[in-house]
Amino acid sequence: MEPTASVRNKLEQLRRSLSTAAHAYYVLDNPIMEDSIYDQLYRELQALETQYPELVTPDSPTQRVGDRPASQFSSVNHNIPLYSLENAFNLEELSQWQSKLLRQLNLEELAYVCELKIDGAALALTYEEGILTRGATRGDGKTGEEITQNIRTIRSIPLRLNLDSPPPRLEVRGEAFIPLITFAQINAQRQAQGESLFANPRNATAGTLRQLDPKIVASRNLSFFAYTLHLPDFSQGDSLDYLERLGFLVNPHRRLCPSLENVAAYYQDWESQRQNLPYLTDGVVVKVNDYQIQKTLGFTHKFPRWAIALKYPPQTIPTRVKEIIVNVGRTGAITPLAVMEPVQLGGTTVQRATLHNADRLAELDVRVGDTIILQKAGEIIPEILRVIPELRPPESIPYQMPTHCPECNSVLLSDPTRCVNSTCPGIVRGSLAHWASSAALDIRGLGEKVIISLVNNGLVKSIPDLYQLTVTEVASLERFGTKSATKLIEAIAQSKTQPWSRVLYGLGIPHVGVVISQLLTEHFPDAERLSSASVTTISSIYGIGPEIAEAIVAWFSRGDHQNLLQALEAAGLNLQSVNIAPKTQNLAGKTFVITGILPNLTRTEAEALIKQGGGKVSSSVTQKTDYIVVGENPGTKLAKAQQLNIPQISTDDLLKLM
Ligand code: IVH
């Protein structure tokens, strides 16, 4: 049926009401419509659009979450590059920056607009005739990725500008970010599912924006502060006000500062007040207000000369060590942890910090009763910086690593300190968590808490026990009912369909990460042949050295490991190749830099993986770096990457990219 004028009007009216209500909710933080009414109107709009699909417009509120995941993102060239910002680390450096400008301009004073520096990811949005037609990431500043589908899910980004006669084309830039509370929820969920945690909200934002499935992006509650508008004859202050009128969320804490003294006051105010913000900031951005002066000053090849980021010093706080405990990992490695008086640091309560290993602990010489300085620099994970010797209690003694395992009481080996009892509950819990992790058997719902409960209640003593569990047994555990227990049992059963390469990776054999297990299963189509292979045969595989081959042979030669394999086979797991996963080229054209110790891959494996996916690995961070893969104890490359705003990813993120 031909749509009538009244249908068209109705559609327009519904879209306007819904957009106005969403703007009031997400931008003005001042809801004007009941949720139930919003839902009712939304459904009405959806029904009409289903009836008249030819009348669906890209700015319709129903178009926020597309239902088809992208297979990959295409690249876009930024007409005007997205520049990075020069950094100043204190007021002295800021004043030197201004002196240079004043000399160059032959002026006595300059007025600035100060903004908060939001710790997120820059986006460039294109509006044609007032409609959002393209959204892109910053990428290297010149070329980014087209992620329009994902950007549409951000509700504080208008799909249509609030303008009666919009210009043919308008470009808006700003920062996408994840509020701290959502960040905490995402990580809590990831932890429960045994997935690796995002190190900070910036990583979480960059990782989310690059998700191929817009539904996942929509679930992450991203927001966006607009801060750049490409229109001449404005000032920065005017632009921000105008962006607000167009319907964008503009950070309310901006301040016009007639001189550098006001800038200093703004910085000092926010250095202490930022703790109260619901999102993370890592400094303030100081911009010359007048666009004419901005134009005169221009850009270096990397930065605008008319703006600078004044970064906050890393946050530190003293607290007292109440106890030093040790954790037993899946490999039996013993990690010391300091348990401290809880303190607020960077918006979270911190009460534990890793001391890494016996050597690091001895180097820091942290003792029970010591007052220490805890630091959180940009990263979310706190670190003990040093002990305050003046406050050390006189009776304190250096910490001694335990001689017996705190979990199973067996004698520990040293250098490095480790437990070698394969039935140790600490090792069992760690092995189960690894087995269930997303890169291994990917058992949804089998997170850390569930594992603790299963092991503590004596239901599971080894991996094969998982496959003997009954719904009644699981339902008897705290926080479980019949429904959730059935779901877990089904997820465990589902893991029997996982391929041999994942089973092999899930066994947690030392040095056998994702890539090595792929290589091994390509050469040894079943566990039996791999078990009887010699060091020479295994090390003849390109990419596997003799040291790794020896570790593999040693693992398979143990009777308890052979029993484990038999039990897994009896339980119905794939200990032979069914088919080999196709290789993807999703990383084509991307340059990666690796820093730190990666949790589940060796450096060689990570490099092989990237190359296998079509990507390049470089040893130093430059503007051309697309991603930095960050492990534990990252080096100076990370700081460089942060300066250049290069997305940070974990090995899990890397596997997902592939
Ligand atoms: S202005 C040419 N304003 O910081 C102007 N950037 O370290 C360049 N950022 O890439 C950006 N908040 O992703 C600007 N209020 C703000 C910002 C901001 C966060 C980010 C942005 C930029 C990075 C530079």
PDB file of N, CA and C in Angstrom, residues 169-258:
ATOM      1  N   ARG A 169      27.680  20.060   4.725  1.00  0.00           N
ATOM      2  CA  ARG A 169      28.598  19.137   5.405  1.00  0.00           C
ATOM      3  C   ARG A 169      29.171  19.815   6.649  1.00  0.00           C
ATOM      4  N   LEU A 170      29.234  19.084   7.700  1.00  0.00           N
ATOM      5  CA  LEU A 170      29.767  19.640   8.946  1.00  0.00           C
ATOM      6  C   LEU A 170      30.539  18.532   9.655  1.00  0.00           C
ATOM      7  N   GLU A 171      31.719  18.869  10.153  1.00  0.00           N
ATOM      8  CA  GLU A 171      32.470  17.834  10.869  1.00  0.00           C
ATOM      9  C   GLU A 171      32.609  18.193  12.344  1.00  0.00           C
ATOM     10  N   VAL A 172      32.296  17.240  13.182  1.00  0.00           N
ATOM     11  CA  VAL A 172      32.358  17.438  14.630  1.00  0.00           C
ATOM     12  C   VAL A 172      33.310  16.404  15.202  1.00  0.00           C
ATOM     13  N   ARG A 173      34.144  16.851  16.144  1.00  0.00           N
ATOM     14  CA  ARG A 173      35.060  15.895  16.773  1.00  0.00           C
ATOM     15  C   ARG A 173      34.911  15.930  18.282  1.00  0.00           C
ATOM     16  N   GLY A 174      35.300  14.889  18.899  1.00  0.00           N
ATOM     17  CA  GLY A 174      35.203  14.853  20.354  1.00  0.00           C
ATOM     18  C   GLY A 174      35.703  13.521  20.856  1.00  0.00           C
ATOM     19  N   GLU A 175      35.396  13.268  22.112  1.00  0.00           N
ATOM     20  CA  GLU A 175      35.952  12.092  22.779  1.00  0.00           C
ATOM     21  C   GLU A 175      34.849  11.128  23.208  1.00  0.00           C
ATOM     22  N   ALA A 176      34.935   9.888  22.735  1.00  0.00           N
ATOM     23  CA  ALA A 176      34.019   8.857  23.228  1.00  0.00           C
ATOM     24  C   ALA A 176      34.634   8.314  24.507  1.00  0.00           C
ATOM     25  N   PHE A 177      33.812   7.982  25.484  1.00  0.00           N
ATOM     26  CA  PHE A 177      34.350   7.465  26.739  1.00  0.00           C
ATOM     27  C   PHE A 177      33.356   6.530  27.403  1.00  0.00           C
ATOM     28  N   ILE A 178      33.870   5.750  28.335  1.00  0.00           N
ATOM     29  CA  ILE A 178      33.021   4.840  29.114  1.00  0.00           C
ATOM     30  C   ILE A 178      33.015   5.352  30.548  1.00  0.00           C
ATOM     31  N   PRO A 179      31.845   5.655  31.109  1.00  0.00           N
ATOM     32  CA  PRO A 179      31.802   6.134  32.492  1.00  0.00           C
ATOM     33  C   PRO A 179      32.417   5.100  33.445  1.00  0.00           C
ATOM     34  N   LEU A 180      32.996   5.579  34.551  1.00  0.00           N
ATOM     35  CA  LEU A 180      33.712   4.683  35.474  1.00  0.00           C
ATOM     36  C   LEU A 180      32.847   3.536  35.985  1.00  0.00           C
ATOM     37  N   ILE A 181      31.580   3.837  36.247  1.00  0.00           N
ATOM     38  CA  ILE A 181      30.719   2.791  36.804  1.00  0.00           C
ATOM     39  C   ILE A 181      30.481   1.679  35.782  1.00  0.00           C
ATOM     40  N   THR A 182      30.309   2.082  34.506  1.00  0.00           N
ATOM     41  CA  THR A 182      30.120   1.068  33.462  1.00  0.00           C
ATOM     42  C   THR A 182      31.408   0.274  33.287  1.00  0.00           C
ATOM     43  N   PHE A 183      32.540   0.991  33.360  1.00  0.00           N
ATOM     44  CA  PHE A 183      33.840   0.335  33.231  1.00  0.00           C
ATOM     45  C   PHE A 183      33.972  -0.768  34.294  1.00  0.00           C
ATOM     46  N   ALA A 184      33.595  -0.407  35.534  1.00  0.00           N
ATOM     47  CA  ALA A 184      33.690  -1.380  36.629  1.00  0.00           C
ATOM     48  C   ALA A 184      32.759  -2.571  36.358  1.00  0.00           C
ATOM     49  N   GLN A 185      31.558  -2.278  35.837  1.00  0.00           N
ATOM     50  CA  GLN A 185      30.612  -3.371  35.555  1.00  0.00           C
ATOM     51  C   GLN A 185      31.144  -4.292  34.464  1.00  0.00           C
ATOM     52  N   ILE A 186      31.703  -3.673  33.399  1.00  0.00           N
ATOM     53  CA  ILE A 186      32.223  -4.486  32.284  1.00  0.00           C
ATOM     54  C   ILE A 186      33.315  -5.418  32.809  1.00  0.00           C
ATOM     55  N   ASN A 187      34.235  -4.857  33.610  1.00  0.00           N
ATOM     56  CA  ASN A 187      35.331  -5.684  34.107  1.00  0.00           C
ATOM     57  C   ASN A 187      34.839  -6.756  35.071  1.00  0.00           C
ATOM     58  N   ALA A 188      33.830  -6.428  35.893  1.00  0.00           N
ATOM     59  CA  ALA A 188      33.306  -7.420  36.838  1.00  0.00           C
ATOM     60  C   ALA A 188      32.732  -8.594  36.047  1.00  0.00           C
ATOM     61  N   GLN A 189      32.019  -8.246  34.970  1.00  0.00           N
ATOM     62  CA  GLN A 189      31.420  -9.277  34.136  1.00  0.00           C
ATOM     63  C   GLN A 189      32.496 -10.124  33.451  1.00  0.00           C
ATOM     64  N   ARG A 190      33.540  -9.414  32.951  1.00  0.00           N
ATOM     65  CA  ARG A 190      34.617 -10.137  32.271  1.00  0.00           C
ATOM     66  C   ARG A 190      35.325 -11.077  33.247  1.00  0.00           C
ATOM     67  N   GLN A 191      35.529 -10.587  34.469  1.00  0.00           N
ATOM     68  CA  GLN A 191      36.202 -11.414  35.466  1.00  0.00           C
ATOM     69  C   GLN A 191      35.360 -12.657  35.759  1.00  0.00           C
ATOM     70  N   ALA A 192      34.042 -12.455  35.900  1.00  0.00           N
ATOM     71  CA  ALA A 192      33.165 -13.589  36.206  1.00  0.00           C
ATOM     72  C   ALA A 192      33.217 -14.613  35.082  1.00  0.00           C
ATOM     73  N   GLN A 193      33.439 -14.135  33.859  1.00  0.00           N
ATOM     74  CA  GLN A 193      33.490 -15.066  32.726  1.00  0.00           C
ATOM     75  C   GLN A 193      34.902 -15.555  32.445  1.00  0.00           C
ATOM     76  N   GLY A 194      35.827 -15.204  33.344  1.00  0.00           N
ATOM     77  CA  GLY A 194      37.204 -15.653  33.179  1.00  0.00           C
ATOM     78  C   GLY A 194      37.918 -14.971  32.016  1.00  0.00           C
ATOM     79  N   GLU A 195      37.419 -13.797  31.587  1.00  0.00           N
ATOM     80  CA  GLU A 195      38.079 -13.092  30.478  1.00  0.00           C
ATOM     81  C   GLU A 195      39.084 -12.098  31.048  1.00  0.00           C
ATOM     82  N   SER A 196      40.040 -11.660  30.203  1.00  0.00           N
ATOM     83  CA  SER A 196      41.031 -10.702  30.694  1.00  0.00           C
ATOM     84  C   SER A 196      40.361  -9.349  30.905  1.00  0.00           C
ATOM     85  N   LEU A 197      40.894  -8.585  31.858  1.00  0.00           N
ATOM     86  CA  LEU A 197      40.267  -7.312  32.204  1.00  0.00           C
ATOM     87  C   LEU A 197      40.831  -6.176  31.360  1.00  0.00           C
ATOM     88  N   PHE A 198      40.015  -5.157  31.087  1.00  0.00           N
ATOM     89  CA  PHE A 198      40.509  -3.948  30.438  1.00  0.00           C
ATOM     90  C   PHE A 198      41.336  -3.193  31.471  1.00  0.00           C
ATOM     91  N   ALA A 199      42.518  -2.724  31.057  1.00  0.00           N
ATOM     92  CA  ALA A 199      43.405  -2.063  32.018  1.00  0.00           C
ATOM     93  C   ALA A 199      42.846  -0.717  32.460  1.00  0.00           C
ATOM     94  N   ASN A 200      42.135  -0.023  31.601  1.00  0.00           N
ATOM     95  CA  ASN A 200      41.609   1.303  31.957  1.00  0.00           C
ATOM     96  C   ASN A 200      40.447   1.639  31.025  1.00  0.00           C
ATOM     97  N   PRO A 201      39.681   2.688  31.372  1.00  0.00           N
ATOM     98  CA  PRO A 201      38.510   3.011  30.553  1.00  0.00           C
ATOM     99  C   PRO A 201      38.878   3.368  29.110  1.00  0.00           C
ATOM    100  N   ARG A 202      40.087   3.907  28.900  1.00  0.00           N
ATOM    101  CA  ARG A 202      40.483   4.249  27.534  1.00  0.00           C
ATOM    102  C   ARG A 202      40.585   2.988  26.674  1.00  0.00           C
ATOM    103  N   ASN A 203      41.237   1.960  27.244  1.00  0.00           N
ATOM    104  CA  ASN A 203      41.330   0.679  26.525  1.00  0.00           C
ATOM    105  C   ASN A 203      39.957   0.104  26.259  1.00  0.00           C
ATOM    106  N   ALA A 204      39.112   0.188  27.281  1.00  0.00           N
ATOM    107  CA  ALA A 204      37.768  -0.372  27.144  1.00  0.00           C
ATOM    108  C   ALA A 204      37.023   0.374  26.037  1.00  0.00           C
ATOM    109  N   THR A 205      37.197   1.697  25.964  1.00  0.00           N
ATOM    110  CA  THR A 205      36.512   2.487  24.942  1.00  0.00           C
ATOM    111  C   THR A 205      37.028   2.113  23.557  1.00  0.00           C
ATOM    112  N   ALA A 206      38.366   2.101  23.416  1.00  0.00           N
ATOM    113  CA  ALA A 206      38.939   1.801  22.100  1.00  0.00           C
ATOM    114  C   ALA A 206      38.553   0.384  21.677  1.00  0.00           C
ATOM    115  N   GLY A 207      38.594  -0.552  22.622  1.00  0.00           N
ATOM    116  CA  GLY A 207      38.250  -1.943  22.322  1.00  0.00           C
ATOM    117  C   GLY A 207      36.787  -2.065  21.916  1.00  0.00           C
ATOM    118  N   THR A 208      35.925  -1.338  22.609  1.00  0.00           N
ATOM    119  CA  THR A 208      34.493  -1.417  22.327  1.00  0.00           C
ATOM    120  C   THR A 208      34.178  -0.821  20.956  1.00  0.00           C
ATOM    121  N   LEU A 209      34.795   0.324  20.657  1.00  0.00           N
ATOM    122  CA  LEU A 209      34.505   0.976  19.373  1.00  0.00           C
ATOM    123  C   LEU A 209      34.885   0.103  18.194  1.00  0.00           C
ATOM    124  N   ARG A 210      35.852  -0.806  18.433  1.00  0.00           N
ATOM    125  CA  ARG A 210      36.285  -1.665  17.334  1.00  0.00           C
ATOM    126  C   ARG A 210      35.580  -3.025  17.328  1.00  0.00           C
ATOM    127  N   GLN A 211      34.557  -3.165  18.142  1.00  0.00           N
ATOM    128  CA  GLN A 211      33.772  -4.402  18.109  1.00  0.00           C
ATOM    129  C   GLN A 211      33.017  -4.475  16.795  1.00  0.00           C
ATOM    130  N   LEU A 212      32.994  -5.640  16.195  1.00  0.00           N
ATOM    131  CA  LEU A 212      32.303  -5.741  14.919  1.00  0.00           C
ATOM    132  C   LEU A 212      30.788  -5.787  15.105  1.00  0.00           C
ATOM    133  N   ASP A 213      30.350  -6.243  16.290  1.00  0.00           N
ATOM    134  CA  ASP A 213      28.917  -6.363  16.510  1.00  0.00           C
ATOM    135  C   ASP A 213      28.370  -5.130  17.230  1.00  0.00           C
ATOM    136  N   PRO A 214      27.551  -4.309  16.546  1.00  0.00           N
ATOM    137  CA  PRO A 214      27.054  -3.081  17.176  1.00  0.00           C
ATOM    138  C   PRO A 214      26.213  -3.341  18.422  1.00  0.00           C
ATOM    139  N   LYS A 215      25.676  -4.548  18.561  1.00  0.00           N
ATOM    140  CA  LYS A 215      24.876  -4.868  19.760  1.00  0.00           C
ATOM    141  C   LYS A 215      25.759  -4.849  21.007  1.00  0.00           C
ATOM    142  N   ILE A 216      26.996  -5.330  20.843  1.00  0.00           N
ATOM    143  CA  ILE A 216      27.915  -5.318  21.992  1.00  0.00           C
ATOM    144  C   ILE A 216      28.252  -3.869  22.336  1.00  0.00           C
ATOM    145  N   VAL A 217      28.477  -3.057  21.291  1.00  0.00           N
ATOM    146  CA  VAL A 217      28.805  -1.641  21.521  1.00  0.00           C
ATOM    147  C   VAL A 217      27.646  -0.984  22.269  1.00  0.00           C
ATOM    148  N   ALA A 218      26.425  -1.261  21.822  1.00  0.00           N
ATOM    149  CA  ALA A 218      25.250  -0.634  22.439  1.00  0.00           C
ATOM    150  C   ALA A 218      25.151  -1.014  23.919  1.00  0.00           C
ATOM    151  N   SER A 219      25.577  -2.257  24.238  1.00  0.00           N
ATOM    152  CA  SER A 219      25.441  -2.708  25.630  1.00  0.00           C
ATOM    153  C   SER A 219      26.475  -2.054  26.542  1.00  0.00           C
ATOM    154  N   ARG A 220      27.480  -1.398  25.972  1.00  0.00           N
ATOM    155  CA  ARG A 220      28.581  -0.879  26.794  1.00  0.00           C
ATOM    156  C   ARG A 220      28.369   0.558  27.286  1.00  0.00           C
ATOM    157  N   ASN A 221      27.251   1.178  26.923  1.00  0.00           N
ATOM    158  CA  ASN A 221      26.912   2.477  27.501  1.00  0.00           C
ATOM    159  C   ASN A 221      27.975   3.556  27.276  1.00  0.00           C
ATOM    160  N   LEU A 222      28.483   3.646  26.059  1.00  0.00           N
ATOM    161  CA  LEU A 222      29.469   4.684  25.755  1.00  0.00           C
ATOM    162  C   LEU A 222      28.804   6.052  25.729  1.00  0.00           C
ATOM    163  N   SER A 223      29.602   7.076  25.963  1.00  0.00           N
ATOM    164  CA  SER A 223      29.081   8.431  25.830  1.00  0.00           C
ATOM    165  C   SER A 223      30.094   9.250  25.021  1.00  0.00           C
ATOM    166  N   PHE A 224      29.788  10.503  24.768  1.00  0.00           N
ATOM    167  CA  PHE A 224      30.645  11.299  23.877  1.00  0.00           C
ATOM    168  C   PHE A 224      30.555  12.766  24.256  1.00  0.00           C
ATOM    169  N   PHE A 225      31.720  13.393  24.463  1.00  0.00           N
ATOM    170  CA  PHE A 225      31.779  14.847  24.652  1.00  0.00           C
ATOM    171  C   PHE A 225      32.312  15.472  23.366  1.00  0.00           C
ATOM    172  N   ALA A 226      31.544  16.396  22.784  1.00  0.00           N
ATOM    173  CA  ALA A 226      32.004  17.069  21.572  1.00  0.00           C
ATOM    174  C   ALA A 226      32.901  18.236  21.980  1.00  0.00           C
ATOM    175  N   TYR A 227      34.022  18.441  21.241  1.00  0.00           N
ATOM    176  CA  TYR A 227      34.873  19.597  21.556  1.00  0.00           C
ATOM    177  C   TYR A 227      35.440  20.346  20.353  1.00  0.00           C
ATOM    178  N   THR A 228      35.250  19.823  19.151  1.00  0.00           N
ATOM    179  CA  THR A 228      35.773  20.553  17.984  1.00  0.00           C
ATOM    180  C   THR A 228      34.708  20.630  16.908  1.00  0.00           C
ATOM    181  N   LEU A 229      34.572  21.817  16.325  1.00  0.00           N
ATOM    182  CA  LEU A 229      33.609  22.019  15.244  1.00  0.00           C
ATOM    183  C   LEU A 229      34.352  22.774  14.159  1.00  0.00           C
ATOM    184  N   HIS A 230      34.292  22.251  12.927  1.00  0.00           N
ATOM    185  CA  HIS A 230      35.051  22.935  11.885  1.00  0.00           C
ATOM    186  C   HIS A 230      34.216  24.000  11.205  1.00  0.00           C
ATOM    187  N   LEU A 231      34.150  25.145  11.826  1.00  0.00           N
ATOM    188  CA  LEU A 231      33.436  26.291  11.253  1.00  0.00           C
ATOM    189  C   LEU A 231      34.326  27.520  11.466  1.00  0.00           C
ATOM    190  N   PRO A 232      34.453  28.377  10.452  1.00  0.00           N
ATOM    191  CA  PRO A 232      35.293  29.551  10.637  1.00  0.00           C
ATOM    192  C   PRO A 232      34.561  30.634  11.448  1.00  0.00           C
ATOM    193  N   ASP A 233      35.230  31.732  11.715  1.00  0.00           N
ATOM    194  CA  ASP A 233      34.647  32.918  12.360  1.00  0.00           C
ATOM    195  C   ASP A 233      34.042  32.641  13.725  1.00  0.00           C
ATOM    196  N   PHE A 234      34.519  31.637  14.405  1.00  0.00           N
ATOM    197  CA  PHE A 234      34.042  31.374  15.757  1.00  0.00           C
ATOM    198  C   PHE A 234      35.220  31.548  16.710  1.00  0.00           C
ATOM    199  N   SER A 235      34.950  31.374  17.973  1.00  0.00           N
ATOM    200  CA  SER A 235      36.050  31.181  18.922  1.00  0.00           C
ATOM    201  C   SER A 235      35.814  29.786  19.491  1.00  0.00           C
ATOM    202  N   GLN A 236      36.785  29.238  20.228  1.00  0.00           N
ATOM    203  CA  GLN A 236      36.579  27.900  20.787  1.00  0.00           C
ATOM    204  C   GLN A 236      35.381  27.910  21.745  1.00  0.00           C
ATOM    205  N   GLY A 237      35.279  28.987  22.536  1.00  0.00           N
ATOM    206  CA  GLY A 237      34.152  29.083  23.482  1.00  0.00           C
ATOM    207  C   GLY A 237      32.817  29.078  22.744  1.00  0.00           C
ATOM    208  N   ASP A 238      32.727  29.862  21.649  1.00  0.00           N
ATOM    209  CA  ASP A 238      31.484  29.906  20.854  1.00  0.00           C
ATOM    210  C   ASP A 238      31.171  28.529  20.285  1.00  0.00           C
ATOM    211  N   SER A 239      32.212  27.869  19.777  1.00  0.00           N
ATOM    212  CA  SER A 239      32.004  26.550  19.163  1.00  0.00           C
ATOM    213  C   SER A 239      31.375  25.588  20.148  1.00  0.00           C
ATOM    214  N   LEU A 240      31.903  25.607  21.377  1.00  0.00           N
ATOM    215  CA  LEU A 240      31.384  24.663  22.375  1.00  0.00           C
ATOM    216  C   LEU A 240      29.914  24.964  22.675  1.00  0.00           C
ATOM    217  N   ASP A 241      29.588  26.255  22.781  1.00  0.00           N
ATOM    218  CA  ASP A 241      28.183  26.620  23.045  1.00  0.00           C
ATOM    219  C   ASP A 241      27.304  26.201  21.871  1.00  0.00           C
ATOM    220  N   TYR A 242      27.836  26.407  20.647  1.00  0.00           N
ATOM    221  CA  TYR A 242      27.069  26.086  19.451  1.00  0.00           C
ATOM    222  C   TYR A 242      26.831  24.571  19.345  1.00  0.00           C
ATOM    223  N   LEU A 243      27.887  23.800  19.692  1.00  0.00           N
ATOM    224  CA  LEU A 243      27.751  22.330  19.664  1.00  0.00           C
ATOM    225  C   LEU A 243      26.629  21.879  20.591  1.00  0.00           C
ATOM    226  N   GLU A 244      26.528  22.572  21.709  1.00  0.00           N
ATOM    227  CA  GLU A 244      25.470  22.232  22.661  1.00  0.00           C
ATOM    228  C   GLU A 244      24.104  22.485  22.025  1.00  0.00           C
ATOM    229  N   ARG A 245      24.011  23.614  21.315  1.00  0.00           N
ATOM    230  CA  ARG A 245      22.730  23.939  20.664  1.00  0.00           C
ATOM    231  C   ARG A 245      22.395  22.939  19.552  1.00  0.00           C
ATOM    232  N   LEU A 246      23.435  22.408  18.917  1.00  0.00           N
ATOM    233  CA  LEU A 246      23.183  21.420  17.847  1.00  0.00           C
ATOM    234  C   LEU A 246      22.678  20.097  18.407  1.00  0.00           C
ATOM    235  N   GLY A 247      22.786  19.912  19.722  1.00  0.00           N
ATOM    236  CA  GLY A 247      22.271  18.687  20.334  1.00  0.00           C
ATOM    237  C   GLY A 247      23.341  17.789  20.933  1.00  0.00           C
ATOM    238  N   PHE A 248      24.596  18.264  20.943  1.00  0.00           N
ATOM    239  CA  PHE A 248      25.676  17.427  21.480  1.00  0.00           C
ATOM    240  C   PHE A 248      25.807  17.587  22.985  1.00  0.00           C
ATOM    241  N   LEU A 249      26.411  16.580  23.574  1.00  0.00           N
ATOM    242  CA  LEU A 249      26.804  16.676  24.975  1.00  0.00           C
ATOM    243  C   LEU A 249      28.171  17.362  24.976  1.00  0.00           C
ATOM    244  N   VAL A 250      28.247  18.521  25.627  1.00  0.00           N
ATOM    245  CA  VAL A 250      29.517  19.244  25.714  1.00  0.00           C
ATOM    246  C   VAL A 250      29.871  19.274  27.192  1.00  0.00           C
ATOM    247  N   ASN A 251      31.144  19.041  27.487  1.00  0.00           N
ATOM    248  CA  ASN A 251      31.478  18.966  28.908  1.00  0.00           C
ATOM    249  C   ASN A 251      31.152  20.278  29.617  1.00  0.00           C
ATOM    250  N   PRO A 252      30.375  20.204  30.703  1.00  0.00           N
ATOM    251  CA  PRO A 252      29.931  21.440  31.358  1.00  0.00           C
ATOM    252  C   PRO A 252      31.046  22.139  32.132  1.00  0.00           C
ATOM    253  N   HIS A 253      32.172  21.454  32.347  1.00  0.00           N
ATOM    254  CA  HIS A 253      33.211  22.047  33.186  1.00  0.00           C
ATOM    255  C   HIS A 253      34.232  22.858  32.399  1.00  0.00           C
ATOM    256  N   ARG A 254      33.873  23.313  31.221  1.00  0.00           N
ATOM    257  CA  ARG A 254      34.791  24.160  30.458  1.00  0.00           C
ATOM    258  C   ARG A 254      34.814  25.540  31.106  1.00  0.00           C
ATOM    259  N   ARG A 255      35.921  26.257  30.918  1.00  0.00           N
ATOM    260  CA  ARG A 255      35.994  27.594  31.528  1.00  0.00           C
ATOM    261  C   ARG A 255      36.785  28.530  30.626  1.00  0.00           C
ATOM    262  N   LEU A 256      36.236  29.716  30.419  1.00  0.00           N
ATOM    263  CA  LEU A 256      36.957  30.731  29.659  1.00  0.00           C
ATOM    264  C   LEU A 256      37.926  31.402  30.625  1.00  0.00           C
ATOM    265  N   CYS A 257      39.209  31.388  30.275  1.00  0.00           N
ATOM    266  CA  CYS A 257      40.229  31.933  31.180  1.00  0.00           C
ATOM    267  C   CYS A 257      40.920  33.110  30.504  1.00  0.00           C
ATOM    268  N   PRO A 258      40.695  34.340  30.988  1.00  0.00           N
ATOM    269  CA  PRO A 258      41.248  35.520  30.335  1.00  0.00           C
ATOM    270  C   PRO A 258      42.776  35.590  30.404  1.00  0.00           C
TER     271      PRO A 258
END
